[in-house]
XYZ file of C-alpha atoms in Angstrom:
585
model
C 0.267 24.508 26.843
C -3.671 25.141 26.457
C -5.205 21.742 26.145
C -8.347 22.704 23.979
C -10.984 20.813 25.702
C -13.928 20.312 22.932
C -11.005 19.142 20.327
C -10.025 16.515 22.612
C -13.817 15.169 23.967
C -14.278 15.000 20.028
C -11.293 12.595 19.438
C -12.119 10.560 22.405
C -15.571 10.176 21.077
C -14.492 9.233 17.685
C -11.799 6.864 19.321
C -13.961 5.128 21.234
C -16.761 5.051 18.396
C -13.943 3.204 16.179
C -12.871 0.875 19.207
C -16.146 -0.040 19.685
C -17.012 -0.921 16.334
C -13.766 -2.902 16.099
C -14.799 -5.205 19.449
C -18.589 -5.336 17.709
C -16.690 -6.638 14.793
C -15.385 -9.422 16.326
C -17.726 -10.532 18.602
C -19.850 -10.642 15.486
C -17.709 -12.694 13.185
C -16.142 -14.640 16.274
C -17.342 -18.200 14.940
C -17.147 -17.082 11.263
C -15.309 -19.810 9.119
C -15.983 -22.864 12.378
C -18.252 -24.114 11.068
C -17.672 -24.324 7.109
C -14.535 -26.248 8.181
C -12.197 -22.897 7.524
C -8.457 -22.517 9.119
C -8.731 -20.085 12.645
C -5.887 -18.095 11.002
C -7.163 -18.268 7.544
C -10.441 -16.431 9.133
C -8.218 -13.556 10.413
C -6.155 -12.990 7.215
C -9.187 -13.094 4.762
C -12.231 -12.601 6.899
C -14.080 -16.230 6.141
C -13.616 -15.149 2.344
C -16.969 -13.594 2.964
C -16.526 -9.854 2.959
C -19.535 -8.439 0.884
C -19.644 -5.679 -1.742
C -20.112 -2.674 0.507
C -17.982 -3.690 3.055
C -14.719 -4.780 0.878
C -15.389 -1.760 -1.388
C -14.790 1.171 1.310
C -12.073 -0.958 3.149
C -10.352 -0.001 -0.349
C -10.923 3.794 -0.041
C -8.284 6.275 0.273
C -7.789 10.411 -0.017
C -4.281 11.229 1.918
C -2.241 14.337 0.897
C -4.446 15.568 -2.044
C -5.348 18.522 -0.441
C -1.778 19.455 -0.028
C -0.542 18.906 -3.493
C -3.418 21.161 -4.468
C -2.148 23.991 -1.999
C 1.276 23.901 -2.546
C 2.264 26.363 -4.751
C 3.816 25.587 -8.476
C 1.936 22.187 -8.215
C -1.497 22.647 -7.607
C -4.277 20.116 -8.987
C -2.362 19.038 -11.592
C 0.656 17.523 -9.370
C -2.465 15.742 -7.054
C -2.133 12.616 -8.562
C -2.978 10.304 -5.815
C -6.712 9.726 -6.044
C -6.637 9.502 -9.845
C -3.382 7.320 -10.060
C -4.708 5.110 -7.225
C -8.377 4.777 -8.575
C -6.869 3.277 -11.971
C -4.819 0.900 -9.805
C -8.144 -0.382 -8.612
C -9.490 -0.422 -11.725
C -6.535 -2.062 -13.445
C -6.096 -4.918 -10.431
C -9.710 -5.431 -10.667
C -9.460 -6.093 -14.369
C -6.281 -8.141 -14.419
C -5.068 -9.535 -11.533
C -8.156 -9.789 -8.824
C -9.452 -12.716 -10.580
C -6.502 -14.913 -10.645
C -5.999 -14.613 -7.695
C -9.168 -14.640 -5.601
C -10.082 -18.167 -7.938
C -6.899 -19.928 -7.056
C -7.589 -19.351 -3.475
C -4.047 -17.575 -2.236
C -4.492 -15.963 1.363
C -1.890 -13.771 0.903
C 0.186 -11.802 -2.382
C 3.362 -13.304 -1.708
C 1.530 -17.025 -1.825
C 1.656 -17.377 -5.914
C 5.413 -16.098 -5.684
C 6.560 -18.805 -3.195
C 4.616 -21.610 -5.309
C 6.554 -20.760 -8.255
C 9.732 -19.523 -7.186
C 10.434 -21.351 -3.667
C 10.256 -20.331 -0.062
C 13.918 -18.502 -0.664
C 12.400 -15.990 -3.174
C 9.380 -15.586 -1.523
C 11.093 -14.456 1.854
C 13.098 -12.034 -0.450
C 9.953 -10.504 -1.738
C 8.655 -10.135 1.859
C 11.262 -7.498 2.494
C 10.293 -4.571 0.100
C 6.665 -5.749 1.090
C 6.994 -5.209 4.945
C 8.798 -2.229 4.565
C 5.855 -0.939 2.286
C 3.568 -1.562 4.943
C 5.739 -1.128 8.044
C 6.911 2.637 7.112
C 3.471 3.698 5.950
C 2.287 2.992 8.787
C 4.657 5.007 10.788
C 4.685 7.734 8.216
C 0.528 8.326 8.717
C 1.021 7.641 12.469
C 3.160 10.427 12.627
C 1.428 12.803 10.601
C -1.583 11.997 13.220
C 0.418 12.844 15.795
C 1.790 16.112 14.175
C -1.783 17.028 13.163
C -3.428 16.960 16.711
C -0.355 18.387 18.353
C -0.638 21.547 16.407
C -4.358 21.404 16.555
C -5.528 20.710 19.768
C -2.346 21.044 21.311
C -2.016 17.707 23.249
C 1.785 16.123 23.363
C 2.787 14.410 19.980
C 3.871 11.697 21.306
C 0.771 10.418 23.478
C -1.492 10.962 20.411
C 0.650 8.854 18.506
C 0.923 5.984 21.026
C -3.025 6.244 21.916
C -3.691 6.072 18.656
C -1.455 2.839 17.586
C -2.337 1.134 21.112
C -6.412 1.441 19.756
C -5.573 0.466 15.775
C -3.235 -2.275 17.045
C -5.685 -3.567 20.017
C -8.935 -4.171 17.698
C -6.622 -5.402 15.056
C -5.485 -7.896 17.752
C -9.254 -9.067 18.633
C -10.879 -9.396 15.290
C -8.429 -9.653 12.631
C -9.626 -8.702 9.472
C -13.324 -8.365 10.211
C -12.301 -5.878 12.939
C -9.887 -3.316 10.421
C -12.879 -3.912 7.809
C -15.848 -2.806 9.671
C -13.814 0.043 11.284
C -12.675 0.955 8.086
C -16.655 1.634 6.876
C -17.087 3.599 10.095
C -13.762 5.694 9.488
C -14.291 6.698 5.919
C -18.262 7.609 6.273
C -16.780 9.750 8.951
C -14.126 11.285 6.842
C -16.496 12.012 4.269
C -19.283 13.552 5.989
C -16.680 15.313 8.484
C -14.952 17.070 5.098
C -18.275 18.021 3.544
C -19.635 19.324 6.265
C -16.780 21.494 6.870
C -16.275 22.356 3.214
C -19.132 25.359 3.035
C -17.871 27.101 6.040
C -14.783 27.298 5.224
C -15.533 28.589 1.742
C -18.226 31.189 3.445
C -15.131 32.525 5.295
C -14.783 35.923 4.449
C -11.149 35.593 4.198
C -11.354 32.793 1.250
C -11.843 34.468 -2.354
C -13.581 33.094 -5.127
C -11.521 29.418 -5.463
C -12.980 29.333 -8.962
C -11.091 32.551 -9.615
C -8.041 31.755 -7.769
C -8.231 28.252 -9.770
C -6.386 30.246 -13.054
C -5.286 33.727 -11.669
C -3.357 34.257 -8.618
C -4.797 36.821 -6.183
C -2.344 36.651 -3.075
C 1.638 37.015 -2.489
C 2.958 33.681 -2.218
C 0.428 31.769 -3.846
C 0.287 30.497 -7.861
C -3.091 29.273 -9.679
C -4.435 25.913 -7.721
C -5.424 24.421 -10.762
C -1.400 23.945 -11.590
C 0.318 23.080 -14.296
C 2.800 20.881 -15.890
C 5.846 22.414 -17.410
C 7.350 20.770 -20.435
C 10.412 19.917 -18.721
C 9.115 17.813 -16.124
C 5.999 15.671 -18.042
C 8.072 12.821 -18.030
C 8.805 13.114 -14.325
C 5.009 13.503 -13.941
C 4.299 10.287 -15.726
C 6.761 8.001 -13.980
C 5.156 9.802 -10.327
C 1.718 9.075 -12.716
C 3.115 5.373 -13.221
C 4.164 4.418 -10.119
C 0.507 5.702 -8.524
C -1.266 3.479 -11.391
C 0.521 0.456 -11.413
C 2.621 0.298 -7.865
C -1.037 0.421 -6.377
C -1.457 -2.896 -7.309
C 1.293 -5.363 -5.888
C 0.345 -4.304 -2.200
C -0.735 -7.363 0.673
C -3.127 -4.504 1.829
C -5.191 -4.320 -1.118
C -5.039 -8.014 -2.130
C -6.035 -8.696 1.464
C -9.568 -7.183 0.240
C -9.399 -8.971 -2.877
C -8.924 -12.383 -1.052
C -11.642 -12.195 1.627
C -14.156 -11.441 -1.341
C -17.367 -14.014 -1.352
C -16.353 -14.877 -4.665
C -13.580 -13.924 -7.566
C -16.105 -11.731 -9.183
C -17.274 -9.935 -5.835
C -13.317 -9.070 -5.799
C -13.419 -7.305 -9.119
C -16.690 -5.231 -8.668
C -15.414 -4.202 -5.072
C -12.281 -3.238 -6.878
C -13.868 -1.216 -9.478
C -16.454 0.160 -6.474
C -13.309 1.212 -4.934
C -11.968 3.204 -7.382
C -14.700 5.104 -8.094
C -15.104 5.791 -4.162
C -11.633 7.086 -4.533
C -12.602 9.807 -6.783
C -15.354 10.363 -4.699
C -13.784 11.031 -1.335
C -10.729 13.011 -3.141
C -13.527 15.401 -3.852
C -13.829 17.767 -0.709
C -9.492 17.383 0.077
C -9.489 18.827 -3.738
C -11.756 21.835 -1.858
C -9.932 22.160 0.800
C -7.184 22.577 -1.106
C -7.860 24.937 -3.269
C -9.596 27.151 -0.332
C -5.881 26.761 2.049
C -4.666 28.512 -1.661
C -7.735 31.311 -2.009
C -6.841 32.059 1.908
C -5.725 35.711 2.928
C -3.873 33.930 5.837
C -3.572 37.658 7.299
C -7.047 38.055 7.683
C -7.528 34.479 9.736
C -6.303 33.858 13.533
C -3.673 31.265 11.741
C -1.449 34.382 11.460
C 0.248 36.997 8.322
C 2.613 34.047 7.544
C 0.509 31.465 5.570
C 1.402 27.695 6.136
C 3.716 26.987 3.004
C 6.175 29.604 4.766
C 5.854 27.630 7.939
C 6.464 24.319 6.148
C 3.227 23.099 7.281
C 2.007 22.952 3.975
C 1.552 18.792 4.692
C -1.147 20.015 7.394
C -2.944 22.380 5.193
C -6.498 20.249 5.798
C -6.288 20.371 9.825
C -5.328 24.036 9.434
C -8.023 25.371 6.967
C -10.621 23.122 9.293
C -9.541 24.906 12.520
C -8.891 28.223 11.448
C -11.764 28.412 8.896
C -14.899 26.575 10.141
C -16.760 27.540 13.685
C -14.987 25.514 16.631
C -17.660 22.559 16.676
C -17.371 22.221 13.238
C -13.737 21.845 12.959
C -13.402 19.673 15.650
C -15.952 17.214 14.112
C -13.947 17.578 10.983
C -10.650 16.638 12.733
C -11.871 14.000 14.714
C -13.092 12.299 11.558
C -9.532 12.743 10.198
C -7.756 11.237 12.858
C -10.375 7.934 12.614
C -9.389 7.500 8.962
C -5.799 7.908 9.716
C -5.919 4.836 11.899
C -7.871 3.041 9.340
C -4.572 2.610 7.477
C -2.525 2.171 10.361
C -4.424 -1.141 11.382
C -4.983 -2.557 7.485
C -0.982 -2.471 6.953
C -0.047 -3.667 10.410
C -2.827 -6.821 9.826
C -1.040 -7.345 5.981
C 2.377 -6.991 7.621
C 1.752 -9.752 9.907
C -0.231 -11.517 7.902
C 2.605 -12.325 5.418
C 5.149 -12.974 8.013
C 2.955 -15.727 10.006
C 2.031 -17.351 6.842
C 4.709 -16.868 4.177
C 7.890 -16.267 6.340
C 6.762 -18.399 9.806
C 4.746 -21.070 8.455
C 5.565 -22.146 4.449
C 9.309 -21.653 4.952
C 10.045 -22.565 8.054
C 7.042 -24.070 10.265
C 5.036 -26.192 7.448
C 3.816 -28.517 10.526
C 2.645 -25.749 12.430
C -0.915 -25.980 14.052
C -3.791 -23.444 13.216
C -3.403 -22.214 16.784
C 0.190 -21.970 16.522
C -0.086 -19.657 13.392
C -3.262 -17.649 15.094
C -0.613 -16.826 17.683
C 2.040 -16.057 15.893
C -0.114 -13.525 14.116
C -1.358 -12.207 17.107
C 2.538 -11.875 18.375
C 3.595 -10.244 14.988
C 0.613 -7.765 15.129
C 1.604 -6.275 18.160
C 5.239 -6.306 17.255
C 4.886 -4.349 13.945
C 2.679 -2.131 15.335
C 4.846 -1.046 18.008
C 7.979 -1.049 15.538
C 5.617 1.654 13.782
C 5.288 3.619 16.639
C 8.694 3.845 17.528
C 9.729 5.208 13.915
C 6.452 7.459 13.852
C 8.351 8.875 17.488
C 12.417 8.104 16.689
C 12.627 8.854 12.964
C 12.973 11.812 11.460
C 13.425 10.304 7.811
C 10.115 8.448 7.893
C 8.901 10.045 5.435
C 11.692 9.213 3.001
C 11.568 5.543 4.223
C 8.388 5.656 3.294
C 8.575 7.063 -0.650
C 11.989 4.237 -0.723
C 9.751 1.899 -0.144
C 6.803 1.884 -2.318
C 9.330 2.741 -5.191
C 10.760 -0.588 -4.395
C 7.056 -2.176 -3.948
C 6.822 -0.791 -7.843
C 10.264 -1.003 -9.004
C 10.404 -5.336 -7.941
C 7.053 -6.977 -6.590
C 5.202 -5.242 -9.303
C 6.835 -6.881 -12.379
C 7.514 -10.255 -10.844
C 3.549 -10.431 -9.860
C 3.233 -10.389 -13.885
C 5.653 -12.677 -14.162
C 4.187 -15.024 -11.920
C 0.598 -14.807 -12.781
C 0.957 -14.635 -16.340
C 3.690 -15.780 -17.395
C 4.607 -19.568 -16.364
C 8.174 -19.850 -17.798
C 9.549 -17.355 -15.273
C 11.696 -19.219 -12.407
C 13.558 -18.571 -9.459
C 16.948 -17.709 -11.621
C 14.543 -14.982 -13.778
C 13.391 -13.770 -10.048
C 16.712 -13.047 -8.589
C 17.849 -11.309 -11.666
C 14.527 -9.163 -11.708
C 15.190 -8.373 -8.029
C 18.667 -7.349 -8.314
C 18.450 -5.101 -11.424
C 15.521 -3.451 -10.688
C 17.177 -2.598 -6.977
C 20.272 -1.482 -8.301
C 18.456 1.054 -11.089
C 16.113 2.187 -8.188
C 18.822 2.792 -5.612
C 21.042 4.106 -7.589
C 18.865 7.028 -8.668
C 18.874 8.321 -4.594
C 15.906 9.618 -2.750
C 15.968 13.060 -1.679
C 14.008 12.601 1.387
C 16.354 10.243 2.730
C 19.232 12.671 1.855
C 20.961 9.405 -0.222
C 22.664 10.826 -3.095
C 22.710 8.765 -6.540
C 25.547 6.699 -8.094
C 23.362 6.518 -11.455
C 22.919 9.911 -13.153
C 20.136 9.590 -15.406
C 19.173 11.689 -18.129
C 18.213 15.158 -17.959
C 19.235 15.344 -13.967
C 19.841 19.110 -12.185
C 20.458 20.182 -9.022
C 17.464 21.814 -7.230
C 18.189 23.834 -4.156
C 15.511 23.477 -0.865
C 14.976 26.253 1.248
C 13.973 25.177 4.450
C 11.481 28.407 5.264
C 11.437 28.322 9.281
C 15.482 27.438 9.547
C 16.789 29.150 6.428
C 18.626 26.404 5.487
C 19.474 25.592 2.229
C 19.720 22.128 0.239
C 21.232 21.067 -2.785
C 19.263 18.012 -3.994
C 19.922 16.215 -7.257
C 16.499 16.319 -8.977
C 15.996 12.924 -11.502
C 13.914 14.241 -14.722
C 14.225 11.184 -16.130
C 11.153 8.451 -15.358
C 13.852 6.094 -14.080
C 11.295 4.407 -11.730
C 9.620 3.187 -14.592
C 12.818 2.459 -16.294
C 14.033 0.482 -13.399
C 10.124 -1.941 -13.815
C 11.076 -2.337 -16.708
C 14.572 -3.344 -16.822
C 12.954 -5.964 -13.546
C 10.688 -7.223 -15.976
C 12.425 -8.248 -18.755
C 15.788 -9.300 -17.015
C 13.252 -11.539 -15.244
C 11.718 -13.073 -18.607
C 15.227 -13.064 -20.349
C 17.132 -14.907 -17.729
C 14.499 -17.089 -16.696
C 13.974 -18.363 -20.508
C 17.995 -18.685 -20.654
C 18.284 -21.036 -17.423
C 15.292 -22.679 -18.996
C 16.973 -23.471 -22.304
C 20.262 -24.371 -20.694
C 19.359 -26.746 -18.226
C 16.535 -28.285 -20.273
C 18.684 -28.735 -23.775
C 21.776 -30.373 -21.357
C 24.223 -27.275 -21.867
C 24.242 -27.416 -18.520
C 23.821 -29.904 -16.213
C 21.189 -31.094 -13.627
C 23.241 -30.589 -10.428
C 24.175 -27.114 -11.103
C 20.601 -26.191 -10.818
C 21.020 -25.004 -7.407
C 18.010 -23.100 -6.790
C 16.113 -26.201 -7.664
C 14.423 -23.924 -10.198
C 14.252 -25.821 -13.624
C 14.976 -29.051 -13.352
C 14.530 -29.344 -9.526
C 15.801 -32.970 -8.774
C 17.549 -32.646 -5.933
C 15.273 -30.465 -4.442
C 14.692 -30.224 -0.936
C 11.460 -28.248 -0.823
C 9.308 -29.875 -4.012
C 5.803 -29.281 -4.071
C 3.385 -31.308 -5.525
C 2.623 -30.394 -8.444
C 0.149 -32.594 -9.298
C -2.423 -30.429 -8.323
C -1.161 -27.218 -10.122
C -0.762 -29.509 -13.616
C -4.574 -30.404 -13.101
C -5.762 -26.718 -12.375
C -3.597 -25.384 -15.732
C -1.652 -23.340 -13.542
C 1.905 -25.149 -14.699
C 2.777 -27.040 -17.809
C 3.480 -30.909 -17.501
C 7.136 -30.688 -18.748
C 7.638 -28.581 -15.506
C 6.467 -31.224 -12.972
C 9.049 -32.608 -10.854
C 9.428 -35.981 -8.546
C 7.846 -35.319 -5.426
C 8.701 -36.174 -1.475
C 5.652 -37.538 -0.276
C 6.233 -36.103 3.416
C 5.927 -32.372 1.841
C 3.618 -33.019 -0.951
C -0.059 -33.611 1.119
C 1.193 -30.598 3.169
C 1.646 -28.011 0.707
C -0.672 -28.936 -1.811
C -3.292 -28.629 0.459
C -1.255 -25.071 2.082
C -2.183 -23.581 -1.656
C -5.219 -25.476 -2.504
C -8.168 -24.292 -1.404
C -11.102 -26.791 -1.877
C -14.197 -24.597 -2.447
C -12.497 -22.566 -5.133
C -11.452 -25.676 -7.377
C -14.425 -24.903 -9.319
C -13.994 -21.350 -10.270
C -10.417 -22.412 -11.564
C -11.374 -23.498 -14.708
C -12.931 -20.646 -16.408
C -10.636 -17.728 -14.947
C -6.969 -19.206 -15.323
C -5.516 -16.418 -17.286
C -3.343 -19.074 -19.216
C -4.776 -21.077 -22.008
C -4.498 -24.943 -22.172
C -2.062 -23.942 -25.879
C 0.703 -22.875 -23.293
C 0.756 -26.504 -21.586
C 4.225 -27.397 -23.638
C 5.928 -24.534 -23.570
């Protein structure tokens, strides 16, 4: 194995440029939030709730696998949803649900759900949210590691580990101000690493005309990049569409942004900033793209075969920069890529733990627990999820598929029950379990290819697609869903959420059932073990009187003030999204 020696000095020098930032980062911020009186912990989850415009706007910036949708042929452009589907998410969270939340003053997305639905249901909801964050992780983690093994040929698995131990270690030191700063650095690399790289590679003499090859196709193998959508599958393309757009939203690692705004306004320009920074780093991957398609891959030192018939067509970016672009210009390129890789890495590790120390660790079962206690319980959790990423980027063959189960589920359960709980007041735990188990049910039961887990629901319109692997020859038989049951399955979580929560609602409150069956303490909640005061809620219009409850005085000071914050008590009024006409229902 030839170690190539400028590929590697150019990683080191962008790993210690991010590592460096990270420890700046800290130091910086080290007595940020001491001295307005703010929680140790709090400071790490949401930054002192004082990350500015610029800062919170690139931390929200993403571009991953557009420039292989737009190689791959029979998808091309049309198929690279990502940027566009995740730019509206911005757009749409900024408009709808960045408000609420940064005014009320949660520290993390599963805090609204355990206020309204109980510590039970909000440990429930942690699940699909971890594994969201935990398998991403892994999944990007291992593409890194695939990436610089083909590349620069160093072993898979030490770039993999390096590359965690670095994301995890600054992550560790500076909390959020650490992943945010690093995550300015990363992207400004990216970007100017892409462009850079983007008129060499097109200068190649081996690249045609990409505005030609955007509508004809010029070489065996290879259809149009612009793509197309073919009437059978536009309703696949608009649940894939759907999911992007509105499964965006319900993640810890964007509200984590959205939280440690200055102010609930900052959080919905830095959303809408976001979004159009989106479109604006999907830009040169959409070049890159289309150039890995407008390749003669014969003509290049890659080799006759071109990637797609290597099944490398997930590394199409590292392979056009290295075997396109002059050597210093490639490596500049990849070293850029392999710095915004780990920006990721460390954001969903830091939301990961960040909902565990507070939501699982402190609300459900450590109320008591001191600020230091929670600060090292994060710190713990941190560099436990992080190396449980590692291992699966290294053990698991399937991450991948773990990784598409997941965010489905992030859609298919947290999405409509955020609703729920935001906007809709009625909704209660018995609405919540309902929403959960329906919308799991439709989800799973339409199987995930990538995991190889074959459906028990047959939906609409389903075939059977076969996979040829091209390196082994082997061939797969995979069950292809036409049908947009992903969307389906939101839906049916939605309103099996609204519909049984409105039923418990009538049948506990009219006395067609009684009091002591309510056993999730969810309606009329008098023999609850774990009431809230709700005092506090009633006065900020966040719940209706007729849902207040008697309170334990031991647990009241201590959660009120756990979901209270006090400097945001004044931007309550004005930016509830319920009116004071919904007090009685």
């Amino acid at each position: 194995m030839n170690i190539h020696v400028e590929g590697l000095v150019a990683i080191v020098i962008f790993y210690l440029l991010i590592l460096i930032v990270g420890i700046w980062a800290a130091w910086k911020n080290k007595n940020s939030g001491v001295v307005e009186g703010v929680d140790r912990s709090e400071t790490i989850m949401v930054g002192g709730r004082d990350i500015g415009l610029f800062v919170g706007g690139f931390t929200m910036t993403g571009f991953y696998g557009t420039a292989e949708n737009v190689y791959l042929p029979g998808y091309g452009l049309a198929w690279a949803q990502a940027p566009f589907g995740y730019a509206l998410s911005l757009v749409l969270g900024g408009l709808f649900f960045a408000k609420p939340m940064r005014s009320r003053g949660y520290v993390t997305m599963l805090d609204p759900f355990q206020q309204l639905y109980g510590k039970r249901m909000g440990g429930l909801l942690f699940i699909p949210a971890l594994m969201g964050e935990m398998f991403w992780s892994a999944a990007i983690l291992s593409a890194l590691g695939a990436t610089l093994s083909v590349i620069i040929d160093i072993d898979i698995n030490m770039s993999v580990i390096i590359s965690a131990l670095i994301a995890i270690f600054y992550t560790l030191v500076g909390g959020l101000y650490s992943v945010a700063y690093t995550d300015v650095v990363q992207l400004f690399c990216i970007f100017l690493g892409l462009w850079v790289s983007v008129p060499f590679a097109l200068s190649n003499p081996a690249v045609s005309d990409i505005g030609v090859t955007a509508v004809k196709q010029l070489h065996a193998n290879q259809t149009a990049w612009l793509g197309k959508i073919e009437s059978l599958d536009k309703w696949m393309w608009a649940d894939n569409f759907c999911l992007l757009m509105l499964g965006g939203i319900p993640w810890q690692v964007y509200f984590q942004r959205v939280l440690s705004a200055s102010s609930a306004t900052y959080a919905q320009v830095l959303s809408f900033l976001a979004a159009f920074g989106c479109i604006i780093m999907a830009i040169p991957s959409i070049l890159i793209g289309a150039i890995g398609a407008s390749t003669d891959w014969n003509q290049t030192s890659y080799g006759p075969i071109p990637p797609m018939q290597r099944d490398q067509s997930d590394m199409i970016l590292p392979i056009v920069l290295q075997h396109l672009c002059p050597a210093y210009i490639s490596f500049f390129g990849l070293g850029a890529v392999s710095a915004a890789v780990m920006s990721s890495a460390d954001s969903s590790i830091l939301s990961a733990s960040s909902m565990f120390a507070r939501n699982i660790y402190q609300l459900a079962f450590r109320q008591s627990a001191s600020d230091r206690e929670i600060v090292w319980v994060m710190r713990i959790t941190i560099f436990v999820f992080g190396a449980l990423a590692t291992a699966m980027a290294l053990l698991t063959g399937t991450v991948y598929g773990l990784w598409y189960l997941s965010s489905d589920l992030v859609y298919v359960i947290i999405f409509p029950q955020l609703i729920c709980v935001l906007f809709i007041r009625a909704t209660n735990t018995y609405g919540s379990v309902a929403g959960y188990i329906f919308g799991l049910i439709l989800r799973v039961g339409g199987g995930e290819p990538y995991l190889k887990l074959p459906p028990f629901i047959y939906y609409p319109g389903w075939t059977i697609e076969e996979k040829v692997h091209h390196v082994t020859k082997e061939v797969e038989y995979l069950v292809l869903q036409r049908f947009p049951f992903k969307t389906a399955s939101m839906l049916a979580s939605f309103l099996s959420n609204v519909a049984f929560s409105y039923l418990f609602k009538y049948l506990f409150e009219s006395g067609t059932l009684s009091a002591k069956y309510d056993f999730l303490d969810a309606v009329v909640a008098k023999h609850s073990a774990e009431i809230m005061d709700k005092t506090t809620l009633v006065n900020k219009n966040i719940i209706g009187l007729n849902e207040m409850a008697p309170v334990k005085p031991r647990l009241s000071v201590t959660l009120a003030a756990t979901f209270t914050r006090k400097e945001t008590l004044t931007e309550e009024e004005d930016s509830s999204p319920e009116s004071p006409s919904h007090e009685n229902e």
